[in-house]
Structure formats: C-alpha cells, structure tokens
C-alpha cells in the first residue's frame, strides 16, 4: 500500500507542476492588458473568504491570522486568478511563519489603485535573495527545510497574475523579522 500511496502522491505533484507550467506558458503567450470578459471583483470579500478558508491552517500552526481591511474595493479581473494570487502569498506566509507568529492582510485605496499587503513575522528572506524570489523554480536553500513539496513556481504565478491584471508585486523582507508582499492593482472604473 505504501508504494501505491507514493505513486499517487508523485502523480498529484506532477499534475500540479504541469498545470502551473501551462498556466505560466499561457500567461506568457497572451497580452498582459485587461480582458473585456473580466468583471468588477470585490477584492475585500475575496480576501475575507480566503482568510476564512485558511484560518484552520493558521490555528493548527498557532499563528494569528489578521485581516485589516479599511474599506471595500473593486478590481477588474478574474476572481479565480486573483484568489490564486493571494492564496499563494498567504500560504507562503503561513508556511514560513513559526508558531506564535502573525500574518496580516491589509487593504487600502491609493488613488486609482488598491494596495494589498500580506505581511508575516516569519523567517524572512536574505537581501541578496529578494531579487530572485519571483524567478521560476528558484528557492532559497533555507526555504527547502520549511517546505519540501513546493516547486518554486508560486511567486512566479502570483507575479504573472498581478501583471496580467495591470498591477505589480513588491517585496520587503528582513531575516528573522519577516516579509511583506505588497500588491497594487488598478481599481475597477
């Protein structure tokens, strides 16, 4: 039975990897401007739903998951892709934050943009690694000890989705203090 479980696990990992690579290839091949089929997405509600979904995972790790949404905001886009972007950021934050730590999601309007922050009190990222974190398949050696099953594509996918939606992701981090991923997306007209 152990061999079948190992085969099933490897198959699932390979399927996820292929799906992620196909997503990135499609993103590379398409125009990066907003698509007309997109609709106004209440990003504050999307973030609230994600926090509700991830709260049991945070509680199991004894991590405080805080939501600091000052207002409601709408962005034009694809709800599935936006959920994936923030899910990747939040799951990473939970993965690299030690028990007793905190992950905070914040949202504020900045003119024609909405700024969403995903901040953790985790292990942090070395300054020399910050420019590399969005590269496909790149993972810091220290990160491998916290998460062995990752492919190194999560942040590349998050960045591709943000860019596809006319936005950007920036990162500030300090070893032993934590990281903050800031996402700016245009507000829906």
XYZ file of C-alpha atoms in Angstrom:
189
model
C 0.000 0.000 0.000
C 2.903 2.399 0.730
C 4.106 2.120 -2.872
C 0.652 2.964 -4.215
C 0.436 5.974 -1.896
C 3.872 7.144 -3.065
C 2.862 6.746 -6.716
C -0.401 8.624 -6.121
C 1.445 11.435 -4.325
C 4.062 11.720 -7.086
C 1.332 11.744 -9.733
C -0.517 14.526 -7.912
C 2.702 16.565 -7.615
C 3.484 16.096 -11.309
C -0.063 17.081 -12.305
C 0.168 20.277 -10.238
C 3.564 21.091 -11.733
C 2.296 20.604 -15.298
C -0.801 22.742 -14.583
C 1.381 25.514 -13.140
C 3.741 25.427 -16.117
C 0.819 25.510 -18.558
C -0.642 28.486 -16.703
C 2.645 30.371 -16.937
C 3.062 29.454 -20.620
C -0.451 30.724 -21.405
C 0.234 33.913 -19.459
C 3.483 34.436 -21.380
C 1.708 33.913 -24.695
C -1.197 36.303 -24.101
C -1.408 40.047 -23.939
C -0.924 41.485 -20.451
C -3.733 44.037 -20.602
C -7.145 43.571 -19.059
C -9.516 41.286 -20.894
C -13.005 42.507 -21.768
C -14.700 39.449 -20.226
C -13.393 40.399 -16.804
C -15.758 41.894 -14.278
C -15.542 44.002 -11.137
C -14.409 41.771 -8.267
C -14.945 42.842 -4.636
C -11.343 42.218 -3.585
C -12.136 42.832 0.096
C -14.700 39.988 0.047
C -12.300 37.716 -1.824
C -9.655 38.311 0.867
C -12.188 37.743 3.670
C -13.189 34.407 2.087
C -9.533 33.365 1.783
C -8.863 34.200 5.426
C -11.912 32.168 6.487
C -10.642 29.256 4.383
C -7.061 29.424 5.727
C -7.949 30.159 9.358
C -7.988 26.459 10.409
C -4.488 26.027 8.903
C -3.265 29.098 10.811
C -4.843 27.933 14.054
C -3.289 24.474 13.665
C 0.147 26.157 13.452
C -0.728 28.551 16.311
C -0.380 31.559 14.002
C -2.568 34.628 14.360
C -4.190 35.490 11.022
C -5.357 39.116 10.999
C -7.426 40.973 8.434
C -7.102 44.766 8.275
C -9.449 45.961 5.517
C -10.149 49.660 5.828
C -12.705 49.783 3.035
C -14.386 47.866 0.267
C -12.687 47.889 -3.107
C -13.346 46.503 -6.562
C -10.757 45.480 -9.126
C -11.443 44.417 -12.682
C -10.322 40.889 -13.337
C -10.730 37.166 -12.986
C -11.816 36.063 -9.497
C -10.192 32.619 -9.803
C -6.827 34.083 -10.768
C -6.953 36.756 -8.062
C -7.838 34.123 -5.481
C -4.853 32.087 -6.643
C -2.527 35.095 -6.381
C -3.477 35.833 -2.779
C -3.743 32.173 -1.840
C -0.123 31.680 -2.958
C 1.027 34.672 -0.898
C -0.965 33.717 2.206
C 0.008 30.039 2.105
C 3.684 31.025 1.815
C 3.306 33.423 4.733
C 1.734 30.684 6.867
C 4.361 28.172 5.785
C 7.335 30.355 6.734
C 5.918 31.815 9.952
C 6.746 29.951 13.159
C 4.139 29.092 15.822
C 3.192 32.171 17.825
C 3.741 34.437 14.812
C 1.320 36.651 12.939
C 0.203 37.005 9.316
C -1.636 40.234 8.498
C -3.570 41.045 5.329
C -4.253 44.731 4.769
C -6.082 46.698 2.096
C -6.099 50.444 1.398
C -7.015 52.562 -1.601
C -4.249 54.642 -3.184
C -5.790 56.855 -5.835
C -6.568 54.694 -8.864
C -5.070 51.615 -7.198
C -5.788 49.351 -4.290
C -2.821 48.220 -2.197
C -2.975 44.823 -0.527
C -0.264 43.792 1.897
C 0.495 40.257 3.058
C 2.866 40.656 5.980
C 4.287 37.926 8.192
C 6.573 37.605 11.192
C 8.304 34.649 9.572
C 11.890 33.666 8.866
C 12.450 36.455 6.339
C 14.396 36.481 3.086
C 18.051 37.424 2.741
C 18.612 40.733 0.887
C 20.601 39.012 -1.874
C 17.677 36.640 -2.490
C 14.913 39.273 -2.714
C 15.509 39.974 -6.449
C 15.304 36.225 -7.177
C 12.094 35.195 -5.404
C 9.847 35.736 -8.446
C 12.067 33.654 -10.753
C 10.569 30.343 -11.825
C 11.831 27.317 -9.887
C 14.045 29.448 -7.637
C 14.036 28.549 -3.940
C 16.467 29.561 -1.227
C 18.199 26.603 0.409
C 16.800 27.574 3.825
C 13.264 27.556 2.348
C 13.621 23.916 1.346
C 13.804 22.891 5.002
C 10.422 24.505 5.698
C 8.581 23.256 2.639
C 9.829 20.254 0.720
C 6.844 19.820 -1.599
C 6.965 23.253 -3.288
C 8.024 23.670 -6.914
C 9.313 27.250 -6.786
C 6.510 28.456 -9.073
C 4.058 30.010 -6.585
C 5.554 33.503 -6.525
C 6.181 33.481 -10.294
C 2.490 32.660 -10.769
C 1.447 35.385 -8.298
C 3.573 37.928 -10.170
C 2.185 36.823 -13.558
C -1.392 37.201 -12.297
C -0.705 40.653 -10.823
C 0.876 41.807 -14.087
C -1.957 40.302 -16.124
C -4.318 42.442 -14.050
C -2.309 45.623 -14.700
C -0.652 45.532 -11.292
C 2.591 44.649 -9.593
C 4.062 42.890 -6.560
C 6.873 44.273 -4.432
C 8.688 42.608 -1.570
C 10.387 43.895 1.544
C 11.939 41.413 3.939
C 14.382 41.067 6.780
C 15.908 37.831 8.072
C 14.388 36.838 11.421
C 11.809 39.637 11.292
C 9.516 38.661 8.409
C 8.387 39.600 4.929
C 5.775 41.853 3.370
C 4.465 41.293 -0.137
C 2.682 44.370 -1.429
C 0.287 44.012 -4.361
C -1.011 47.042 -6.269
C -3.967 46.539 -8.588
C -5.998 49.102 -10.549
C -9.397 49.876 -9.077
C -12.328 48.950 -11.344
C -13.819 52.011 -13.045
